[in-house]
Short mmCIF file of C-alpha atoms in Angstrom, two decimals:
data_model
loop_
_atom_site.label_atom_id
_atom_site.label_comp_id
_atom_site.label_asym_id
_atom_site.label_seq_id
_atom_site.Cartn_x
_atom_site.Cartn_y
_atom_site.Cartn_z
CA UNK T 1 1.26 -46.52 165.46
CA UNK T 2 -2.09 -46.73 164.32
CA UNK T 3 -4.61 -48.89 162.14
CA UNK T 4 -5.05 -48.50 158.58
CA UNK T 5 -7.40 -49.70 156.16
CA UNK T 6 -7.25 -49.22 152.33
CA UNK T 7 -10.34 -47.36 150.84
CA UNK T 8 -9.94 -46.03 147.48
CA UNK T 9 -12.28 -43.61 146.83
CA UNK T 10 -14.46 -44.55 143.95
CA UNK T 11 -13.32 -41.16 142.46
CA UNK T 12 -9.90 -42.53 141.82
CA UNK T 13 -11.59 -45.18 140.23
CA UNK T 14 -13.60 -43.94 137.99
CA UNK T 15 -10.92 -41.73 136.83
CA UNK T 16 -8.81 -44.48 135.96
CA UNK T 17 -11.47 -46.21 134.10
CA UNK T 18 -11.65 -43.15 131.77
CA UNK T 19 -8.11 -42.72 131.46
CA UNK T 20 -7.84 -46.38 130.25
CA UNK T 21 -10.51 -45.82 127.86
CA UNK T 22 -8.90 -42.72 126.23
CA UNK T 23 -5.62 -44.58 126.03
CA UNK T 24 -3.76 -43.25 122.91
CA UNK T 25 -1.66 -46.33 121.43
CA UNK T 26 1.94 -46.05 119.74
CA UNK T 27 2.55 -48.15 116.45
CA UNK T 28 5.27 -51.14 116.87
CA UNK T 29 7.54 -52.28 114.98
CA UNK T 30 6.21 -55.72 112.92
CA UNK T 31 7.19 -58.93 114.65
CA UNK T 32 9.17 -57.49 117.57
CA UNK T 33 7.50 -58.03 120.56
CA UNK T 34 9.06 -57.35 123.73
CA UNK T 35 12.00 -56.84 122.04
CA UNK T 36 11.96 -53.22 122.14
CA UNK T 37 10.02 -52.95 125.22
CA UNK T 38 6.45 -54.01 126.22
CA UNK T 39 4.24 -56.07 123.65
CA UNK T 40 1.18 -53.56 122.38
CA UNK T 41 -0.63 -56.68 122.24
CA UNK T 42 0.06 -57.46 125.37
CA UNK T 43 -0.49 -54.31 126.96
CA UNK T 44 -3.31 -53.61 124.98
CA UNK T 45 -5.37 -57.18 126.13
CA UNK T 46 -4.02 -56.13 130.01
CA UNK T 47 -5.35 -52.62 129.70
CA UNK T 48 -9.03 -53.80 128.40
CA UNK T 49 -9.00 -56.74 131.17
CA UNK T 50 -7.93 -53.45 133.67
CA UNK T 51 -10.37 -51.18 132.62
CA UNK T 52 -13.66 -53.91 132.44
CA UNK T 53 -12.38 -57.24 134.04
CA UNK T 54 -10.21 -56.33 136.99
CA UNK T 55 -11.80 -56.27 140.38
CA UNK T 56 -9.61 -54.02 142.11
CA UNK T 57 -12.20 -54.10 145.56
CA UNK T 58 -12.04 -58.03 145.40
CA UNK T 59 -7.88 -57.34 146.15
CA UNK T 60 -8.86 -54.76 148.47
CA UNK T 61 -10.63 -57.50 150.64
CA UNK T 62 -8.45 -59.81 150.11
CA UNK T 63 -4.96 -57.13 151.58
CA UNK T 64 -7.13 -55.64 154.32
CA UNK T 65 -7.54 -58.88 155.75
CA UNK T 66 -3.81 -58.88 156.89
CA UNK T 67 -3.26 -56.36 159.77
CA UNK T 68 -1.97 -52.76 158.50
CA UNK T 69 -1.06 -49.90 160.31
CA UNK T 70 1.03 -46.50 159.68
CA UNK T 71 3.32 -45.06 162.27
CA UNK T 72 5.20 -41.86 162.36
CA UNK T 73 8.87 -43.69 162.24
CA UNK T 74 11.85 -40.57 163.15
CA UNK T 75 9.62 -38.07 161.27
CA UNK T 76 8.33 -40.16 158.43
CA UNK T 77 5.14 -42.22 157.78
CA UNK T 78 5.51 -45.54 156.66
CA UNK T 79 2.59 -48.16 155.80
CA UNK T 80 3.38 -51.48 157.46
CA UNK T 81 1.95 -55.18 158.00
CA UNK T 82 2.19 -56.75 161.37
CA UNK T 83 1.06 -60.31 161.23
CA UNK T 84 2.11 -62.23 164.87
CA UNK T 85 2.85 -66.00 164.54
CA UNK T 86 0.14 -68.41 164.64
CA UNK T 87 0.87 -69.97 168.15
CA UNK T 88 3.84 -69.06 170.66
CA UNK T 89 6.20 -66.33 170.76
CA UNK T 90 7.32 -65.47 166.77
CA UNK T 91 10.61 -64.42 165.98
CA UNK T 92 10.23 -61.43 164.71
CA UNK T 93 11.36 -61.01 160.90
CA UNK T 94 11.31 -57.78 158.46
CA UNK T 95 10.69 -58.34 154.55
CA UNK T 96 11.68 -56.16 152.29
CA UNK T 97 10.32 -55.63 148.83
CA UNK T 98 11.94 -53.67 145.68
CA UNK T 99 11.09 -51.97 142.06
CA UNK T 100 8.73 -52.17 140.83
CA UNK T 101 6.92 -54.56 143.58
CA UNK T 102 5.17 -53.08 146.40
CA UNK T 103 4.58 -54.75 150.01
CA UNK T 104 1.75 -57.04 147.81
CA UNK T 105 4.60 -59.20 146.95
CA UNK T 106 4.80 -60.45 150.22
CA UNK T 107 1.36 -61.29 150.84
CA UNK T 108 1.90 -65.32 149.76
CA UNK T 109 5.00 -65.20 151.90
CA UNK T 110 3.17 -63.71 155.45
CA UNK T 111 0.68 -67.00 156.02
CA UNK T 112 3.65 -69.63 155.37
CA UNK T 113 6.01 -67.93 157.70
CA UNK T 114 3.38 -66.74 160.36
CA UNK T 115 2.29 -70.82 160.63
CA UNK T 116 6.41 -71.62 160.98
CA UNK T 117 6.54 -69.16 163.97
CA UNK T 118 7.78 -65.90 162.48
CA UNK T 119 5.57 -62.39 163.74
CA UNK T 120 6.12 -60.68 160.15
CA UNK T 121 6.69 -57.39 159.46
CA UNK T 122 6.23 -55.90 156.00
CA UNK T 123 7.05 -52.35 155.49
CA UNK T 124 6.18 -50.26 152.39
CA UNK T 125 9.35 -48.59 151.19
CA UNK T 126 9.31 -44.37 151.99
CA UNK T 127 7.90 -43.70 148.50
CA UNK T 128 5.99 -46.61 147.72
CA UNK T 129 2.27 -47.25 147.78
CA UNK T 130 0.50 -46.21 151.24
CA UNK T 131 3.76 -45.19 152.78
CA UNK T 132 4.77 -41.21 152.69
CA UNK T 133 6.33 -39.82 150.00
CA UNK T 134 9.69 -37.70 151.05
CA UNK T 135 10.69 -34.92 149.40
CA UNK T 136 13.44 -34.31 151.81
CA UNK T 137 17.00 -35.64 150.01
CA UNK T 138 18.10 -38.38 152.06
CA UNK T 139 15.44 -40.03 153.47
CA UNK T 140 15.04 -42.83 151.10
CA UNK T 141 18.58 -43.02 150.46
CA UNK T 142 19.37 -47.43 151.50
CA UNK T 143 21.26 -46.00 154.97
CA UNK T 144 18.14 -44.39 156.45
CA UNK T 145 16.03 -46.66 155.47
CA UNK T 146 17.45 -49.18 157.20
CA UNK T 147 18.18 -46.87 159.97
CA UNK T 148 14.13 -46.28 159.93
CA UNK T 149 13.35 -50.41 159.79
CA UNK T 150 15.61 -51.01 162.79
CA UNK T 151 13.68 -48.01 164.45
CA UNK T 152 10.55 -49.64 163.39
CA UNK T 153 11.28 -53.04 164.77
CA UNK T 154 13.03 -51.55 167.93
CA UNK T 155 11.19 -48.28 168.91
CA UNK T 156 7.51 -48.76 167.59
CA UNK T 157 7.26 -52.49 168.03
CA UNK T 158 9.22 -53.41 170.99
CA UNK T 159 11.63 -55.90 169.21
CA UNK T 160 14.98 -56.10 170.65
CA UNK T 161 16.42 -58.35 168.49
CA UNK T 162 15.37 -59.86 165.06
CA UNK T 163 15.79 -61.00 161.36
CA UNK T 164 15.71 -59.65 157.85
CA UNK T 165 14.68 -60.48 154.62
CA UNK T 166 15.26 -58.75 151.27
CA UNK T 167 15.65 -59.34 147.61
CA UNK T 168 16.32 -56.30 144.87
CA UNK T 169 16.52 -53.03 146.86
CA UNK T 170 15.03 -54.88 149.52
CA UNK T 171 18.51 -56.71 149.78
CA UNK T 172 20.95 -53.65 149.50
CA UNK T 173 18.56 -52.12 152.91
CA UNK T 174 19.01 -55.97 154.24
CA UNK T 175 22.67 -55.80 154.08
CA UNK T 176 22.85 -52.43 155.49
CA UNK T 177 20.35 -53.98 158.55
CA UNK T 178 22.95 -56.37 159.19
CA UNK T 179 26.23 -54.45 158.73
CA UNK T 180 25.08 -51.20 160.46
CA UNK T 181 22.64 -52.71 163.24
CA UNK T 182 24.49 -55.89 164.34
CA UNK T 183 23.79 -55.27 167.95
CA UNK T 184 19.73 -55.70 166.91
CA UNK T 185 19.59 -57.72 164.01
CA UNK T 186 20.57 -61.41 164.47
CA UNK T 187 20.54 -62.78 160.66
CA UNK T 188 19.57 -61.84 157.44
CA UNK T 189 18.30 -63.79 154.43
CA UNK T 190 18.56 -61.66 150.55
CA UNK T 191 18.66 -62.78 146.71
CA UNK T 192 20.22 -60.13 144.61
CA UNK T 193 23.36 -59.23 147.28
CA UNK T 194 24.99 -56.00 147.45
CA UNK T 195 28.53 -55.57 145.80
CA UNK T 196 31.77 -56.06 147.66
CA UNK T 197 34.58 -53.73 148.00
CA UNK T 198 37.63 -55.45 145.58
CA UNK T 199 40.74 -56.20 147.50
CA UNK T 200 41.76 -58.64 145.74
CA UNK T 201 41.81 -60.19 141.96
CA UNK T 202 38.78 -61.89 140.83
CA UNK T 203 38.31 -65.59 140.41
CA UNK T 204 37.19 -66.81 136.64
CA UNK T 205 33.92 -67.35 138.05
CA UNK T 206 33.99 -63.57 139.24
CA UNK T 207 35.29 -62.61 136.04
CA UNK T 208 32.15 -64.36 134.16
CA UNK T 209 29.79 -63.19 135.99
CA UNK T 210 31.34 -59.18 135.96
CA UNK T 211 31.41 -59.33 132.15
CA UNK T 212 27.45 -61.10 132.08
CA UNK T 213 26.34 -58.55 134.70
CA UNK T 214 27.56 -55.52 132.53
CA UNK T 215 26.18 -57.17 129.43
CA UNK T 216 22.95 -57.25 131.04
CA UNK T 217 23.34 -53.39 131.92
CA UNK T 218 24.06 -52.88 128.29
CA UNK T 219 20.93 -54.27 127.46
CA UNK T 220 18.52 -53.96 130.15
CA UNK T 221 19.52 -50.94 132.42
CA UNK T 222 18.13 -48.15 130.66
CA UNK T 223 15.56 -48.15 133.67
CA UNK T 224 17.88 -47.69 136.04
CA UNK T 225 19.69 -45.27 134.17
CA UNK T 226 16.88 -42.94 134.11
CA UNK T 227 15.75 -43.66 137.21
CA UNK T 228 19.18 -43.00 138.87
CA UNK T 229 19.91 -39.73 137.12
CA UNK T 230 16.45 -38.05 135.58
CA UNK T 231 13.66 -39.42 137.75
CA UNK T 232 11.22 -36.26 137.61
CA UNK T 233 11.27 -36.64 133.68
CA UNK T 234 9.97 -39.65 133.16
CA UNK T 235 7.19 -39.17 136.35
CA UNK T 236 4.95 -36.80 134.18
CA UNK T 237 4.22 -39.25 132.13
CA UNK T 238 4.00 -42.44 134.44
CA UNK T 239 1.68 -40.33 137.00
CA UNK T 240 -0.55 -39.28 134.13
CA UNK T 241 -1.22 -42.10 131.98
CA UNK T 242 -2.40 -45.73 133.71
CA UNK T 243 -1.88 -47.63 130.30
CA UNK T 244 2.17 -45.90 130.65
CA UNK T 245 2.60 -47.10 134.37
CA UNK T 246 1.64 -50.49 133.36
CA UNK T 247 4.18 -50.67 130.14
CA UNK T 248 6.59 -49.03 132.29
CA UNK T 249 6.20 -51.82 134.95
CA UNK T 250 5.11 -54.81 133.00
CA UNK T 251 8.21 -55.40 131.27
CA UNK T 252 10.64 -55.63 134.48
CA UNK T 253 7.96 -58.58 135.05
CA UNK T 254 8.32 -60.01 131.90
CA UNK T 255 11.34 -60.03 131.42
CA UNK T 256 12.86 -61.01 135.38
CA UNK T 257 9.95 -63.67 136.53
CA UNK T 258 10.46 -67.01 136.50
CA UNK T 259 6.91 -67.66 135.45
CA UNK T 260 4.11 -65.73 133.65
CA UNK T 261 2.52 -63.80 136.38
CA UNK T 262 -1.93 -63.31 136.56
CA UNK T 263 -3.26 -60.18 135.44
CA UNK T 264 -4.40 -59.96 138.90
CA UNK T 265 -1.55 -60.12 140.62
CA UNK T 266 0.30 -57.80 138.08
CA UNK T 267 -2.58 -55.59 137.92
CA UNK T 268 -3.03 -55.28 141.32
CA UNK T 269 0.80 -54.19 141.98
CA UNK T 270 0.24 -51.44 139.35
CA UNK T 271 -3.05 -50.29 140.94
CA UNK T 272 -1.22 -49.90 144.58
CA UNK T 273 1.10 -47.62 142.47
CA UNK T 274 -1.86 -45.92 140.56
CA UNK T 275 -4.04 -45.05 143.26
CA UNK T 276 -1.46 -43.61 145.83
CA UNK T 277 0.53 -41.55 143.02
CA UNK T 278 4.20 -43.14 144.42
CA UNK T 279 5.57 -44.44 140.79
CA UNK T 280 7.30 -40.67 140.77
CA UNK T 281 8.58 -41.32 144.03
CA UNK T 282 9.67 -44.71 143.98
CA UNK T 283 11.34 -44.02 141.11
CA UNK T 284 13.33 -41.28 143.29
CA UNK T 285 14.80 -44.84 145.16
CA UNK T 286 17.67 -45.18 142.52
CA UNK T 287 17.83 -41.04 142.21
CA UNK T 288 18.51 -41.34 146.20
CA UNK T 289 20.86 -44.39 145.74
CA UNK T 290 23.40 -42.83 143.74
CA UNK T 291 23.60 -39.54 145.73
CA UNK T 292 23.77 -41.19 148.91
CA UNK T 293 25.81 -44.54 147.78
CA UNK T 294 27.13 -46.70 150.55
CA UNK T 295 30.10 -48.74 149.49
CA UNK T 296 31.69 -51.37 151.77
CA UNK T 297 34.76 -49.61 152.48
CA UNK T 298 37.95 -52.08 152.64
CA UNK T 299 37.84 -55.07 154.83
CA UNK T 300 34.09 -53.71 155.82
CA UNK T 301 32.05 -56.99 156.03
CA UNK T 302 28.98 -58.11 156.89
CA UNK T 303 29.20 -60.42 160.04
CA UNK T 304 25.98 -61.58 161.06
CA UNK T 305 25.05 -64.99 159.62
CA UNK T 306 23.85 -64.57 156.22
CA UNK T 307 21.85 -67.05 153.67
CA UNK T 308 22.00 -66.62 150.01
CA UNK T 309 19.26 -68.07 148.08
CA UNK T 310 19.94 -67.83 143.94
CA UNK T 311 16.29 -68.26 141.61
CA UNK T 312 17.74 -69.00 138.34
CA UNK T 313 15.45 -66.27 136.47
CA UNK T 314 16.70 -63.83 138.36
CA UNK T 315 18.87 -61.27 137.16
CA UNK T 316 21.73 -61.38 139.30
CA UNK T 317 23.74 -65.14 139.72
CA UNK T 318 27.06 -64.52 141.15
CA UNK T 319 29.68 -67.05 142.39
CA UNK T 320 29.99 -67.57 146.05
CA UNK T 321 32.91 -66.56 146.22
CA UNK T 322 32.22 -62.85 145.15
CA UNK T 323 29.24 -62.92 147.78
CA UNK T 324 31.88 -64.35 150.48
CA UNK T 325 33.69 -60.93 150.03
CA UNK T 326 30.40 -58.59 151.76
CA UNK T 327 29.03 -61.37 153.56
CA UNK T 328 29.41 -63.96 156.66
CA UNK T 329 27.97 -66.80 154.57
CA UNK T 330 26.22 -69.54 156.03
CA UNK T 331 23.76 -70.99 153.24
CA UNK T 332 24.23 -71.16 150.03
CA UNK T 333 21.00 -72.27 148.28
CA UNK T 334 20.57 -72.56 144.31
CA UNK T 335 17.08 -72.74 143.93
CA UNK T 336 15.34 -75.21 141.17
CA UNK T 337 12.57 -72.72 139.69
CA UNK T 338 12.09 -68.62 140.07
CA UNK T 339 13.34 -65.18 139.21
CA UNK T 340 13.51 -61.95 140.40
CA UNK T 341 10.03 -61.63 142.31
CA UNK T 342 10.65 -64.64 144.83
CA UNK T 343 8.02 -63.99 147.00
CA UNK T 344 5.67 -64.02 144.63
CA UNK T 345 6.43 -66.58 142.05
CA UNK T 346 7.67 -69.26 144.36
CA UNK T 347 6.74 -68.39 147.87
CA UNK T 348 6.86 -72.34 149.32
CA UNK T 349 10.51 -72.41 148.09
CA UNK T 350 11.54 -69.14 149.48
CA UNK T 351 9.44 -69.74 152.75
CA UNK T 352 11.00 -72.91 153.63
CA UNK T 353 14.58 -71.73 152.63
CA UNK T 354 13.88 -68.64 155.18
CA UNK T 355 12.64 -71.00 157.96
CA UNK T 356 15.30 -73.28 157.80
CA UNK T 357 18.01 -70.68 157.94
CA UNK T 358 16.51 -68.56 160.78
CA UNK T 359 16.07 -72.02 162.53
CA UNK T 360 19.71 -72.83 162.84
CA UNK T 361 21.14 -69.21 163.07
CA UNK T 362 19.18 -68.12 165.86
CA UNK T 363 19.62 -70.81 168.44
#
């Protein structure tokens, strides 16, 4: 375990700069923006304010002033934020991000729950941003990675026992925390929660929400698709061209966020990605998922108090019911305002739902 700073090397840049500037645009069809993917318009105002406006060593500051390190974790190199509580002994909690966020997200979430007595822990995902990027099959499948968190927490930090946090892929390595490492973990909190095994016939409000989830897939999960079964084709083009990275990220933040996001704080997600070459690699995340699927096998549960918090942007809202099926549910929390990037868009909401939980389920 040792300290890291980020330094991008003016280099990088400068190279971006000119990239931007050389941008070749596609035509669009008339009056259908965002409805075939990412607004030129948009993309093209975001791209100018990227290439002159954005400040990219202002956010460099301003993410250096948290504590980073790196630590060789069971063979791989991950990028990680330790932040201790503000006064006493902190219970120690890991947060999880997912695609296309980076550990950024969590940056509004660290202060609130460091001054409610958490020590945080923030770990890039194997793949994304400053963490290494495997090329060994396997290691970012959602079992080692968790398998690598609780050896983070346990083995390089010295926790015997704490909590988890996750939303997106970040949830799916959650659940797997608290269904494979019980004897460590004492609670976990997730949006977006992983998919039971069916023993038994739905309820109508299952049934509703099956039929809207595979709508959505219909019309939405052309991503994923690619992502899950041709990853390496679509990297050329993301790793070459800045103004493609952004479309190619952009629109999951249009189109899942509860509320219009900065150009800083978008921009500086896609510059983490830019600068440290990982879009190829976290992209690999749903490649590894699908080769290495873990499915809750009958009556496989997990047990560990769990709390369920619902944004209504967000792209998954299913009954508790179906959730009651994986999980030991213990909070159920329908949230007035957010979507799919909690941390983020609403991190008072999701930092007082966390404390709350973690207060009662770990006396």
């Amino acid at each position: 375990m040792t300290p890291f700073r980020i330094d991008v090397d003016d280099a990088v840049l400068d190279d971006l700069r000119r990239r931007l500037d050389h941008t070749r645009w596609p035509d669009e069809l008339d009056d259908t923006p965002w409805i075939s993917g990412t607004s030129r318009d948009y993309l093209q105002e975001l791209v100018e304010y990227w290439r002159d406006d954005f400040d990219w060593r202002a956010q460099e500051r301003a993410l250096n002033a948290f504590a980073h390190f790196r630590a060789d974790v069971d063979g791989t190199n991950i990028h990680f934020i330790h932040e201790r509580a503000q006064s006493g002994d902190g219970f120690p909690l890991i947060l999880t991000h997912g695609w296309p966020s980076t550990f950024f997200e969590m940056t509004k979430l660290i202060p609130l729950l460091t001054a409610r007595g958490f020590d945080v822990v923030v770990p890039s995902l194997p793949g994304c941003g400053f963490s290494e990027r495997p090329v060994k099959p396997g290691v970012a499948s959602r079992t080692n990675i968790a398998r690598l968190w609780r050896l983070l927490m346990t083995d390089v930090l010295g926790y015997a026992r704490f909590g988890a946090r996750g939303g997106d892929i970040g949830a799916s390595i959650t659940a797997l925390l608290g269904l494979d490492h019980a004897d460590c973990v004492t609670a976990i909190h997730v949006s977006d929660p992983i998919r039971p095994h069916f023993d038994s016939p739905f309820t109508p409000a299952e049934e509703r929400f099956l039929a809207e989830e595979a709508d959505w897939m219909r019309r939405e999960g052309a991503y994923d698709f690619i992502q899950a079964t041709k990853p390496q084709t679509l990297g050329y083009a993301l790793n070459d061209s800045p103004a493609g990275l952004a479309s190619w990220i952009v629109e999951k933040y249009h189109g899942w966020s509860g509320r219009e996001l900065t150009k800083d704080e978008l921009l500086t997600n896609i510059t983490i990605y830019w600068v440290t070459e990982t879009i190829n690699s976290a992209n690999r995340l749903y490649f590894e998922r699908e080769r290495y699927l873990r499915k809750l096998g009958a009556g496989e549960r997990v047990t560990v108090p769990v709390a369920v918090a619902l944004f209504p942007a967000d792209i998954d809202q299913p009954p508790r019911e179906y959730c009651e099926r994986a999980y030991n549910v213990v909070r159920w929390t329908k949230m007035p305002r957010g979507g799919h990037f909690a941390a983020m868009e609403e991190p008072e909401l999701l930092a007082n739902d966390i404390a709350e939980f973690f207060a009662n389920a770990t006396r």
